Coordinates of C-alpha atoms in Angstrom, one line a residue:
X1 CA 50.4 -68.3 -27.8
X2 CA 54.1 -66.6 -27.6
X3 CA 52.8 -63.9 -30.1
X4 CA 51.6 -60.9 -29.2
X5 CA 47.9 -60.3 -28.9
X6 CA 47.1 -57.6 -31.0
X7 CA 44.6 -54.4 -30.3
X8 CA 41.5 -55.3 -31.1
X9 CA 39.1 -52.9 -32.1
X10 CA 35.2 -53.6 -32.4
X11 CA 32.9 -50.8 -33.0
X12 CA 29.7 -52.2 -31.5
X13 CA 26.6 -52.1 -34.1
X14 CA 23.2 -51.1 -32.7
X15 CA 22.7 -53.6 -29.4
X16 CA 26.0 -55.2 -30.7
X17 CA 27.8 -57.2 -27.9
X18 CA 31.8 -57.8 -28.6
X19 CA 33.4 -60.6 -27.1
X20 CA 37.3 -60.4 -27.0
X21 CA 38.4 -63.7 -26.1
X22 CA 42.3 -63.7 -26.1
X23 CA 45.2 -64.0 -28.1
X24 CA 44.3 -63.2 -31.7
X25 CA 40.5 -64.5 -30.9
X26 CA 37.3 -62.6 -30.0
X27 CA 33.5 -63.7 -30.0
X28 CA 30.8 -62.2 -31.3
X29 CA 27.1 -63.6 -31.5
X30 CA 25.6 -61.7 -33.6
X31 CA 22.1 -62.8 -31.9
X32 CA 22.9 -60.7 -29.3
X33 CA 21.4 -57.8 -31.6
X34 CA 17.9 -57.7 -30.9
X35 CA 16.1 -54.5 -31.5
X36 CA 14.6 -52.6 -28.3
X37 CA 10.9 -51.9 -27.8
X38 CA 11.6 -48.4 -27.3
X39 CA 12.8 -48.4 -30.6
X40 CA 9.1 -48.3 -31.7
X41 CA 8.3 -44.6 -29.7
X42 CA 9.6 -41.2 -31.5
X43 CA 13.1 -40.0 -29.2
X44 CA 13.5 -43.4 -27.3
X45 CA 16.7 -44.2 -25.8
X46 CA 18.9 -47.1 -27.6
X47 CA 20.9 -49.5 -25.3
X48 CA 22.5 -52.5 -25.6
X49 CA 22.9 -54.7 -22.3
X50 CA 24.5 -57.7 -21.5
X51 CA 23.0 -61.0 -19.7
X52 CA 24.8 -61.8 -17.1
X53 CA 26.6 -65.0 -16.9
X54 CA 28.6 -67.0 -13.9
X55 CA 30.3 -69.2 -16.6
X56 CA 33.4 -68.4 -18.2
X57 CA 32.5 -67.8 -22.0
X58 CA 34.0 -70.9 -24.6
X59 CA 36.3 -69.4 -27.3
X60 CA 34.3 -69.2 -30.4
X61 CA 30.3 -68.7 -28.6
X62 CA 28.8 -65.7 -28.1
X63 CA 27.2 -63.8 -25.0
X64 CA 23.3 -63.5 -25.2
X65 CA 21.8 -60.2 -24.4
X66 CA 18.4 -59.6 -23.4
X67 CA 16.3 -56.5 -24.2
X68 CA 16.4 -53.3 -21.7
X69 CA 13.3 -52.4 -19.8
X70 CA 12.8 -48.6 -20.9
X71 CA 15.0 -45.9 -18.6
X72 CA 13.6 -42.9 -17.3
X73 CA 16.0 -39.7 -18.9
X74 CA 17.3 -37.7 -16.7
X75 CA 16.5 -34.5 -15.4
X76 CA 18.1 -30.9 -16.2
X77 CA 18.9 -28.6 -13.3
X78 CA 16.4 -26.2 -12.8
X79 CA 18.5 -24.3 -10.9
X80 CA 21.6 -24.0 -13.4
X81 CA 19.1 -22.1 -15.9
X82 CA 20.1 -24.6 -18.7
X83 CA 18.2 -26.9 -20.9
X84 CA 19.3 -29.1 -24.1
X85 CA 17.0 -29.5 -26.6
X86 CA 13.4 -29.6 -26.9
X87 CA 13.1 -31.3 -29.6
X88 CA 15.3 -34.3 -31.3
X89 CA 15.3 -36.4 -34.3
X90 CA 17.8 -39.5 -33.8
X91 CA 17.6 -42.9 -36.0
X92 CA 19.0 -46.4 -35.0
X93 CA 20.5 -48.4 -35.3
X94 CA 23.9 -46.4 -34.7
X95 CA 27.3 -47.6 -36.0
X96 CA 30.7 -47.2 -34.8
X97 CA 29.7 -46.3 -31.6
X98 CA 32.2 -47.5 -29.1
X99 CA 35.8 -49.2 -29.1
X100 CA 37.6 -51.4 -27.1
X101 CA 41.4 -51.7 -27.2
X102 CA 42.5 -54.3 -25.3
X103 CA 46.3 -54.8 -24.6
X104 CA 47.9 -58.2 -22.7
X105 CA 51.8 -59.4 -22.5
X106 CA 51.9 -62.2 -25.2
X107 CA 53.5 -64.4 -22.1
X108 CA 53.3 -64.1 -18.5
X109 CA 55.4 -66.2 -16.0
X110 CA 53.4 -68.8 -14.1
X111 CA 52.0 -67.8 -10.7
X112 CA 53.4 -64.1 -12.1
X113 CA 51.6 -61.3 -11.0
X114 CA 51.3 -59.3 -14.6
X115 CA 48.4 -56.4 -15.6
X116 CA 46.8 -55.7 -18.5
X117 CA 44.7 -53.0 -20.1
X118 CA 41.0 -52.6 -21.2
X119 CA 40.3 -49.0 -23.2
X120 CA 36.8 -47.7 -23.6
X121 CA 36.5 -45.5 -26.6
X122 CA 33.4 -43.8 -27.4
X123 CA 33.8 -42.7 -31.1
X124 CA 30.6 -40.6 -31.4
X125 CA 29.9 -36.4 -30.7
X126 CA 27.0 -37.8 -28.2
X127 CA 27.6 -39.0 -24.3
X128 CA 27.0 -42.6 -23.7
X129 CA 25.4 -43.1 -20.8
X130 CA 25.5 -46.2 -18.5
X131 CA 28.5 -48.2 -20.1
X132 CA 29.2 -51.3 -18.9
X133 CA 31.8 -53.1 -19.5
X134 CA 32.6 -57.1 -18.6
X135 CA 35.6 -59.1 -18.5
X136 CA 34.8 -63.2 -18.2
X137 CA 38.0 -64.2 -16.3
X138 CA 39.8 -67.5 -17.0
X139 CA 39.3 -70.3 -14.5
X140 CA 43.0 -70.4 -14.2
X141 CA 43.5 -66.6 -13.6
X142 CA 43.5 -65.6 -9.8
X143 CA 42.9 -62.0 -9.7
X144 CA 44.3 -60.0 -7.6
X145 CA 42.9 -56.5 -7.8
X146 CA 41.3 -53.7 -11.0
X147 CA 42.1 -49.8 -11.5
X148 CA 39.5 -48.5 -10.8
X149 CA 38.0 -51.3 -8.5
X150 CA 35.2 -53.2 -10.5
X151 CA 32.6 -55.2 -9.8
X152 CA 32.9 -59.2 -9.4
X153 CA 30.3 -62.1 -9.4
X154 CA 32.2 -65.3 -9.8
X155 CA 35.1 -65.7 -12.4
X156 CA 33.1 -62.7 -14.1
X157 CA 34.1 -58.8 -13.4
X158 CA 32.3 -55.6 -14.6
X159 CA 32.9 -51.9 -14.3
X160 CA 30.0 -49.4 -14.9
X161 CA 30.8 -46.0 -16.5
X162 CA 27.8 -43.7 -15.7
X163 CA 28.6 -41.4 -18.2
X164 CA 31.3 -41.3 -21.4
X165 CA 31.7 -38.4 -23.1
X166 CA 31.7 -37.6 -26.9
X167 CA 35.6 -39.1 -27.9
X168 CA 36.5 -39.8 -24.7
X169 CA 38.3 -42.8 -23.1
X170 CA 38.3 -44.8 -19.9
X171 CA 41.0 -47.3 -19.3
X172 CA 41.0 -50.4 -17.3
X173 CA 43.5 -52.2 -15.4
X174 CA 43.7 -55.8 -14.6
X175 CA 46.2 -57.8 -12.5
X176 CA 46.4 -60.9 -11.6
X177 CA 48.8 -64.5 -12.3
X178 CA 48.0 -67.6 -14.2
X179 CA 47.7 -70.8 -12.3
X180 CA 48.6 -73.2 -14.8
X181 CA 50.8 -73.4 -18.2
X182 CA 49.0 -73.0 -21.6
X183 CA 47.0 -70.4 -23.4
X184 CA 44.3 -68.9 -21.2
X185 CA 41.9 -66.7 -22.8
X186 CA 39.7 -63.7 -21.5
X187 CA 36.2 -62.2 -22.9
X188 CA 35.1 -58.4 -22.7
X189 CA 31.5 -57.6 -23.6
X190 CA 30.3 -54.1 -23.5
X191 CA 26.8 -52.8 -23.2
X192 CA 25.5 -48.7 -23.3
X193 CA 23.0 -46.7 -24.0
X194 CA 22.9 -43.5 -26.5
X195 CA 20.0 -41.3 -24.8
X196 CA 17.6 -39.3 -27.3
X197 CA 17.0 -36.7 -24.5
X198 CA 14.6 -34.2 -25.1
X199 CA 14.1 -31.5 -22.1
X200 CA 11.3 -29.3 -21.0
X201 CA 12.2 -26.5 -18.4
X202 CA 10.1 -26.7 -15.6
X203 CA 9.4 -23.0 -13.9
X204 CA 7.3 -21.8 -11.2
X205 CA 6.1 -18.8 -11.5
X206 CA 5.5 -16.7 -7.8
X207 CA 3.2 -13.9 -7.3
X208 CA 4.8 -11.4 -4.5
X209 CA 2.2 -8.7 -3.4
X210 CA 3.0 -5.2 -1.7
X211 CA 0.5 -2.4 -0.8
X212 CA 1.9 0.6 1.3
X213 CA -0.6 3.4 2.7
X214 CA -0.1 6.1 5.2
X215 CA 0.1 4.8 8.8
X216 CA -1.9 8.0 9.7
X217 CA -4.1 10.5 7.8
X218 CA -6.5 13.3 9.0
X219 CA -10.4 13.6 7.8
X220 CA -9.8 15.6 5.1
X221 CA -6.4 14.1 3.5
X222 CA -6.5 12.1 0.8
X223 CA -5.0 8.0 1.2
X224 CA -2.7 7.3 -1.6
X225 CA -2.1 3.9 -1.9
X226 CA 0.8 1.8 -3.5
X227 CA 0.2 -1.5 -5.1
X228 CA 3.7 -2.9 -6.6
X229 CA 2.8 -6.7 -7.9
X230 CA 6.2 -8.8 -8.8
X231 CA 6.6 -12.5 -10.3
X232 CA 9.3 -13.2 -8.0
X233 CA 9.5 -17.2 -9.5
X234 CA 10.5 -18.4 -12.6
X235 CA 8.3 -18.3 -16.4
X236 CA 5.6 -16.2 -16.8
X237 CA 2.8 -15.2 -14.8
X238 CA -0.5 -15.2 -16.9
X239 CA -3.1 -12.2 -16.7
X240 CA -1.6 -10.9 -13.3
X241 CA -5.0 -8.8 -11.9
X242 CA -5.3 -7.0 -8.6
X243 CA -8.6 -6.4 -6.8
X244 CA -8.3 -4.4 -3.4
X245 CA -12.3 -4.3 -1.8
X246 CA -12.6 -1.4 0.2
X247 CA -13.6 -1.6 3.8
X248 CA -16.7 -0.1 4.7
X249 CA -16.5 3.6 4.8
X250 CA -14.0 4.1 2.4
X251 CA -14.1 4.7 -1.3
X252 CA -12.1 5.7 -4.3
X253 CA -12.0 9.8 -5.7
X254 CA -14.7 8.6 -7.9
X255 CA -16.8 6.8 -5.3
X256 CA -16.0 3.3 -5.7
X257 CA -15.7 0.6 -3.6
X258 CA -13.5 -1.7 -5.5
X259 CA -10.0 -1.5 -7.0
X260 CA -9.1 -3.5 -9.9
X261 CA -5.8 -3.4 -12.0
X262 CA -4.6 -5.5 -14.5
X263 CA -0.7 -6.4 -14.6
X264 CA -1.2 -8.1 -18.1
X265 CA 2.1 -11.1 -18.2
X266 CA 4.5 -10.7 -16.0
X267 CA 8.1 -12.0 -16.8
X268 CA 10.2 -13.5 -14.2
X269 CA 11.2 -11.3 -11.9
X270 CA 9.2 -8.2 -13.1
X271 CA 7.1 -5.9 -11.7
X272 CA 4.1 -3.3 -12.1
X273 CA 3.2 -1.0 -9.8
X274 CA -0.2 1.2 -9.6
X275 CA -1.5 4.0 -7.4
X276 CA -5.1 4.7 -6.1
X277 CA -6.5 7.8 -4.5
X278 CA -8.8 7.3 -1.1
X279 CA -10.8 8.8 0.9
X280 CA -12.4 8.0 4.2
X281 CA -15.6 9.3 4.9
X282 CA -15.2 9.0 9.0
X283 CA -12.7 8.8 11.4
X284 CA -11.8 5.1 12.2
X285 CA -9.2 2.2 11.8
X286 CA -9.2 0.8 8.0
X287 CA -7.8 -2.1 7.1
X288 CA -8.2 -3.5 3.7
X289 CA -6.5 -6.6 1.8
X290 CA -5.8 -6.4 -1.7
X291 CA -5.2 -9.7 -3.5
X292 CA -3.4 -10.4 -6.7
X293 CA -4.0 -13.6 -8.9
X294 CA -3.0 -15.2 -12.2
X295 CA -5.0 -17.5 -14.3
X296 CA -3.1 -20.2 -13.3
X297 CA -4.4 -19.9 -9.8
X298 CA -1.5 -18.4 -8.2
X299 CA -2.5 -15.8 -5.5
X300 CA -0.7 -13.3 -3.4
X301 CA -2.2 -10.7 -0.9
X302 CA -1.4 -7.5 1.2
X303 CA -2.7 -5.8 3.9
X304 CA -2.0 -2.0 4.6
X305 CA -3.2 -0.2 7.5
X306 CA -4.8 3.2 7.9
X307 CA -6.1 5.3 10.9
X308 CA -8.2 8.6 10.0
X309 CA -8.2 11.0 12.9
X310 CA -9.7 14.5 13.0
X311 CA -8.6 17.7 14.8
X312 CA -12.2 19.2 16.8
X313 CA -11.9 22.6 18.3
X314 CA -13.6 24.4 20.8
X315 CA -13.8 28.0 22.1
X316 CA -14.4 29.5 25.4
X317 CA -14.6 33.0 26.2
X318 CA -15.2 34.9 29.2
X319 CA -15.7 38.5 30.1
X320 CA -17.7 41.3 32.2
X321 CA -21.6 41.3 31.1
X322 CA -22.1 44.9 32.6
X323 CA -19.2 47.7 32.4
X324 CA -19.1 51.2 32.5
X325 CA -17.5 53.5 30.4
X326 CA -13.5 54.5 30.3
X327 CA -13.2 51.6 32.8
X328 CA -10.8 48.5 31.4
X329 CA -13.2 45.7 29.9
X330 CA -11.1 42.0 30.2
X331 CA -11.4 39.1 28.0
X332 CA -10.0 35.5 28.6
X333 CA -10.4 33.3 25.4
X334 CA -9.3 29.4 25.5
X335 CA -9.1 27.2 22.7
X336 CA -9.2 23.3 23.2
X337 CA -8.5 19.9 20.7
X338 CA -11.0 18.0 21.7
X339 CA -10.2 15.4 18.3
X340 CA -8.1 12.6 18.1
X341 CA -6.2 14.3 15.3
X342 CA -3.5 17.3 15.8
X343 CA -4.6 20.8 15.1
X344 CA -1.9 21.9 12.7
X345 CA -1.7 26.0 11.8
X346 CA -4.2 26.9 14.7
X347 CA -5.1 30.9 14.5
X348 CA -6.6 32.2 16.9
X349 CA -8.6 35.9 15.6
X350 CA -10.4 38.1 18.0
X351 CA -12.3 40.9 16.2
X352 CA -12.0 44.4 17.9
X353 CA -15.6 46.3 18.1
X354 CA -15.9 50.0 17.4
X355 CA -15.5 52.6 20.2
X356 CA -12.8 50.9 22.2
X357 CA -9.5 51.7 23.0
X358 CA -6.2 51.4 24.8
X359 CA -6.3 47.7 23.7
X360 CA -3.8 45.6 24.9
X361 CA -3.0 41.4 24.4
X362 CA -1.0 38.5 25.8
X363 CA 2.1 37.4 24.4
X364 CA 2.6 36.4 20.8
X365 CA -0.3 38.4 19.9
X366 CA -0.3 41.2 16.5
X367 CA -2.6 43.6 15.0
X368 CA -4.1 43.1 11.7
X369 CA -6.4 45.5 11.0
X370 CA -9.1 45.7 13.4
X371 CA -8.3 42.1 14.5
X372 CA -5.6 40.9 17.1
X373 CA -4.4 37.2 15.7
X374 CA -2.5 34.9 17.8
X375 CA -0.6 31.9 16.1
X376 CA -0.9 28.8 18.3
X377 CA 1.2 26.3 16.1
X378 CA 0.0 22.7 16.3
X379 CA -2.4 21.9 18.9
X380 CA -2.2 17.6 20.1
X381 CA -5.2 16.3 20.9
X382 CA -6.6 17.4 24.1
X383 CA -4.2 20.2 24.3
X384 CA -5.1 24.1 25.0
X385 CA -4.0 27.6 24.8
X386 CA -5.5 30.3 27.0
X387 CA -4.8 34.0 25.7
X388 CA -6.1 37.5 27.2
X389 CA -7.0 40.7 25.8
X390 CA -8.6 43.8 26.9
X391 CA -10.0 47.2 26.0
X392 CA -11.6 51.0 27.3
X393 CA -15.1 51.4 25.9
X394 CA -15.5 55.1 24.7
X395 CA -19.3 54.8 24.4
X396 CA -22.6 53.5 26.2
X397 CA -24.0 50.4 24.5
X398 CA -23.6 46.4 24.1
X399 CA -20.5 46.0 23.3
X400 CA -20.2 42.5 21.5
X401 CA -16.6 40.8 21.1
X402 CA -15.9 38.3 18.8
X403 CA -12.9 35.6 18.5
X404 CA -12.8 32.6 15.9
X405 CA -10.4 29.6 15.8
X406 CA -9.1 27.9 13.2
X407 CA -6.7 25.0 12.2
X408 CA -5.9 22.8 8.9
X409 CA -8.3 19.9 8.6
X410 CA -10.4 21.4 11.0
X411 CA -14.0 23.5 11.6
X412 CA -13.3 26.6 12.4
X413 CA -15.4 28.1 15.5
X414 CA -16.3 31.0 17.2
X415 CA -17.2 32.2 20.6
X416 CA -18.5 36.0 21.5
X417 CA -19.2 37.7 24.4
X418 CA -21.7 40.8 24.4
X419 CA -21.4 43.5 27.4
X420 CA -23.9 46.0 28.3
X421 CA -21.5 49.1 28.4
X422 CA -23.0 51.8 30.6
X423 CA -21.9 55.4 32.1
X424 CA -22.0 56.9 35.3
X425 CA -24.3 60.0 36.7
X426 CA -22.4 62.3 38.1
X427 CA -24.0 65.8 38.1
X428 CA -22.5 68.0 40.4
X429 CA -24.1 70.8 41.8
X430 CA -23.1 74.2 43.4
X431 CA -24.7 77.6 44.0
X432 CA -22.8 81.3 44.7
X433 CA -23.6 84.6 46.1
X434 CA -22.0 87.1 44.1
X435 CA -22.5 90.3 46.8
X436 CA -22.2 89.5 50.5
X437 CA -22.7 91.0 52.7
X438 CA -25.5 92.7 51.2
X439 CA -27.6 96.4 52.7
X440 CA -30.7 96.5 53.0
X441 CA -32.0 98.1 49.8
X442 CA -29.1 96.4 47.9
X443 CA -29.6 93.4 45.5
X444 CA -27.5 90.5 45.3
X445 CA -26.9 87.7 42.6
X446 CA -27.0 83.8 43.0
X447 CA -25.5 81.6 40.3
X448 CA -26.5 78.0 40.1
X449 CA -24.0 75.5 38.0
X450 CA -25.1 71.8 37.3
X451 CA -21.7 70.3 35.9
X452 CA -21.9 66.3 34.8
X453 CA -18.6 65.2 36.0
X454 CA -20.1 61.7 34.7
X455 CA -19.8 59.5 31.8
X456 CA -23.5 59.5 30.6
X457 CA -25.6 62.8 29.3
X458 CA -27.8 63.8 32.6
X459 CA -31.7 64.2 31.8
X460 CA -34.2 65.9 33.0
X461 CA -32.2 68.0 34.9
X462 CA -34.5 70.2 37.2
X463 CA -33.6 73.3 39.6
X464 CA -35.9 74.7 42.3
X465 CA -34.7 77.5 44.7
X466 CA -35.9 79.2 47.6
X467 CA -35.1 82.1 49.8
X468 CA -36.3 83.6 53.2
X469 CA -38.5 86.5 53.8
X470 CA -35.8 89.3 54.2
X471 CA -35.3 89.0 50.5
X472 CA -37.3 89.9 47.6
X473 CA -37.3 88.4 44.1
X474 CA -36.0 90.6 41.7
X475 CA -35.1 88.7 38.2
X476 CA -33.8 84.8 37.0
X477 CA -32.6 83.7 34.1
X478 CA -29.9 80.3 33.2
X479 CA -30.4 77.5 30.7
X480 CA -34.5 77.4 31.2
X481 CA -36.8 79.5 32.1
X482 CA -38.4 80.1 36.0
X483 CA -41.5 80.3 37.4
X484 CA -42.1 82.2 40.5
X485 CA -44.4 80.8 43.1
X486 CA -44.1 82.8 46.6
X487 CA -40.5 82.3 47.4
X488 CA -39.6 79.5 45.0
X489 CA -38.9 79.3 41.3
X490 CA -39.2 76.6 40.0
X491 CA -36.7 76.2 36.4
X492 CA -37.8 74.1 33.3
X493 CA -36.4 71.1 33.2
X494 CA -32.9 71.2 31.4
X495 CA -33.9 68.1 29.0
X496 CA -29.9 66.6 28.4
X497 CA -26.4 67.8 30.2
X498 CA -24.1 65.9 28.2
X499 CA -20.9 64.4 29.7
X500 CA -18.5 67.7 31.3
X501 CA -21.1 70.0 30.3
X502 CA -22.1 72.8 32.5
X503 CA -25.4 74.8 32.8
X504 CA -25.9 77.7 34.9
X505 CA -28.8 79.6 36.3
X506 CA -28.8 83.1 37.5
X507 CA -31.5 84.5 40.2
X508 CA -31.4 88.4 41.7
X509 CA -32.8 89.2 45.4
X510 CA -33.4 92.5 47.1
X511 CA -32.4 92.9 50.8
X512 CA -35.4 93.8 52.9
X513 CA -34.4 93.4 56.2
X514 CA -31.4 93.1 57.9
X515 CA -30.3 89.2 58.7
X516 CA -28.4 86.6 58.7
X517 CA -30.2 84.5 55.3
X518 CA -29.7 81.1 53.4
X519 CA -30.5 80.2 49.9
X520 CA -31.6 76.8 49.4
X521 CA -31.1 74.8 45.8
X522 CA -32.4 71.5 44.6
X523 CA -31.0 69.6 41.7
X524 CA -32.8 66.2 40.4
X525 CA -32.1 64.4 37.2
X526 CA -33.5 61.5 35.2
X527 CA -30.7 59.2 36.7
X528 CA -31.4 60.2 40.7
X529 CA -33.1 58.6 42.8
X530 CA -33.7 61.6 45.3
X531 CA -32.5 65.1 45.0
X532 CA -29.2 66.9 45.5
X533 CA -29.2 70.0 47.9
X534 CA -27.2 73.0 48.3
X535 CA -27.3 75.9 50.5
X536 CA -25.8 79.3 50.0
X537 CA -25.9 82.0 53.3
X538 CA -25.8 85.5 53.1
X539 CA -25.4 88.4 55.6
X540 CA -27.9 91.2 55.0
X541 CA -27.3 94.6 57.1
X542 CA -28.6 97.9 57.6

């Protein structure tokens, strides 16, 4: 016993259990070898395990170990984006798996506090997993602590080493004192398990959907709509499709109801993204869901949101029914947006008729050709714009005015006002002597004008004179002829005096007796309602 223990070194066979009882001794029952159930299944996990014992072991026996109920492997993190193999080929039994090197003081001092080493060797390129290592105390050993701390049940302590990896070591302390003289022995057994691990990497593959659309469109705009469909997991997504069903009202540039795209496999984290043209067929709120699915079942949707609104004009315009002619027609023109949609690029064109002039506009107005055109911008719904014009008709006649709005996306509409343009009778009439006073014997000459000071042709315009008996009729002539009836002539109507147009007449009388005389005209014309009257005096002496 005053020898030094040497370092022992076991290599434990398959399920081997090594017993290192002391000094120069060790035990080893080679029954503890019995072959594990898992051995039978292709990738099982070998292990040999110790039964645990209260009782010191006896120099010389062995520990018994029973078999290991199978042990789940454990798990890879998904998250770390690692996995070992997938597949493994591993054959057992295994030698030279693990070594123990024990080291003690060949004497210790009675009631001596002294230590002494375990070292856990694992000689193979694979971790052990689940190591256990047990040292059966002497009765006459008082122990007084372990680095690191181990277990204890009894005269019996244990350590368990999760995990020991390939060619590493773990070494174990023990210290404690001897109660009594003599050679005291201690036993290490050692159990572990080599894991055939084979690992599958577990993904989830997400389906993330997004469809965009215009918040707003008008009536006659086209929706173009963005479908971007992502596996936002991990793996593949399988035979990605997306369906979109069209809300009522609605339809695709080729008249369809239904959108359907096929994403095909999707990696992780890739995307596809597709387009669709629409167009609503009425104003209105849409709102339409699109869904993507794999054939896996995964499902993702999106909603977008679309209001259709439509610009609606209307035209007013107001102006004189009846004018006359060279007085200053007016026009007031007002356009409205009655829609729910702006009017964008609203023109405003009034057409100028024939035979007017000295036209004049409101503001912001120009000429283009024989139109005046008014740009009114962008007209919000229920907005309006009120412009003027105006104009001199030249001529008699309905005069019909014309003025048409416009705007992008919207109907363009007209409103026209037709005026009844007329003139003005204004013949004016006067009559001259030419000799006065006149002597008896002596002639004298009356001119008769009719001048239309107007701004319509007279008609029918008719002269009838007539004189007292002191004078004689002695000649007429003018525009028409007269006929002579007692002391009247009557003149053929003059059919048309046109507008500043003069006609005269000319009638000759011979004095007859001396006295104070007056020469009496009458003028009517198509357009009078009773005659005009003049009266010429002349003094006749002898």
């Amino acid at each position: 016993m005053k020898k030094s223990c040497l370092i022992l070194i076991f290599v434990l066979l398959w399920s081997g259990v090594f017993l290192l009882p002391g000094c120069n001794s060790y035990c080893w029952d080679k029954e503890t070898q019995r072959k594990d159930p898992l051995l039978a299944l292709d990738s099982a996990v070998s292990r040999a395990e110790y039964q645990s014992s209260s009782t010191p072991v006896p120099r010389g026996e062995s520990q018994k170990v029973s078999a290991p109920a199978p042990r789940r492997p454990e798990s890879s993190s998904a998250a770390s984006g690692e996995c070992s193999e997938y597949a493994l080929v591993r054959t057992y039994p295994q030698e030279n798996v693990i070594r123990l090197d024990r080291i003690m003081p060949a004497q210790a001092q009675l009631n001596a506090q002294f230590a002494y080493t375990i070292k856990v060797t694992n000689l193979t390129n694979v971790r052990l997993a689940d190591v256990i290592v047990k040292e059966v105390l002497s009765e006459y050993y008082k122990l007084d602590n372990t680095k690191p701390v181990s277990g204890r049940d009894g005269n019996n302590i244990f350590w368990i080493i999760e995990s020991l990896a390939p060619k590493s070591s773990v070494a174990l302390e023990v210290v404690g004192s001897a109660t009594r003289t003599g050679c005291i022995s201690h036993c290490a057994t050692v159990s572990y398990d080599v894991p055939a691990c084979t690992s599958v990497e577990v993904v989830e593959a997400k389906l993330a959907l997004a469809k965009t659309a215009p918040a707003e469109v008008l009536l006659c705009e086209s929706i173009p709509v963005q479908y971007v469909v992502t596996n936002s997991g991990s793996g593949t997504a399988k035979n990605v499709r997306v369906v979109d069903d069209l809300p009522a009202g609605m339809q695709t540039a080729d008249g369809k109801n239904q959108i359907t795209f096929s994403a095909g496999d999707l990696a992780q984290g890739q995307s596809r993204q597709f387009t669709a043209i629409l167009k609503a067929g009425k104003t209105g709120k849409y709102t339409n869901k699109a869904i993507a699915s794999t054939d896996g079942g995964l499902k993702a949707e999106a909603t977008a949101v679309t209001v259709v609104r439509q610009p609606v004009l209307e035209i007013s315009k107001r102006g004189r029914e009846v004018q006359f002619i060279g007085r200053e027609l007016s026009y007031e023109i007002t356009v409205t947006n009655k829609g729910d949609g702006a009017a964008k690029n609203t023109v405003l064109e009034d057409a100028l008729p024939s035979g007017v002039t000295n036209v004049k506009a409101s503001a912001g107005a120009k000429l283009s050709g024989s139109k005046i055109v008014w740009d009114l911008g962008t007209l919000e719904p229920g907005a309006s714009r009120t412009v003027n014009i105006s104009c001199t008709p030249s001529g008699a006649g309905t005069l019909k005015n014309t003025a048409t709005v416009s705007a992008y996306c919207a109907d363009a509409k007209t409103a026209s006002v037709s005026t009844s343009v007329r003139g003005i009778p204004a013949v004016l009439l006067e009559v001259v002597d030419l000799q006065d006073p006149v002597e008896v014997g002596g002639t004298t000459t009356y001119v008769i004008t009719a001048t239309n000071q107007g701004s319509i042709a007279g008609t029918n315009v008719a002269i009838t004179c007539t004189w007292e008996d002191e004078q004689q009729y002695v000649s007429s002539s003018g525009a028409t002829n007269g006929s002579v009836s007692g002391k009247t002539i009557t003149f053929a109507p003059l059919a048309a005096l046109a507008p500043q147009a003069k006609a005269t007449w000319q009638i000759v009388l011979r004095a007859v007796n001396p006295a104070d005389v007056r020469f009496s005209v009458s003028m009517n014309t198509g357009e009078f309602d009773r005659p005009v009257e003049e009266t010429e005096s002349t003094n006749l002496y002898q």
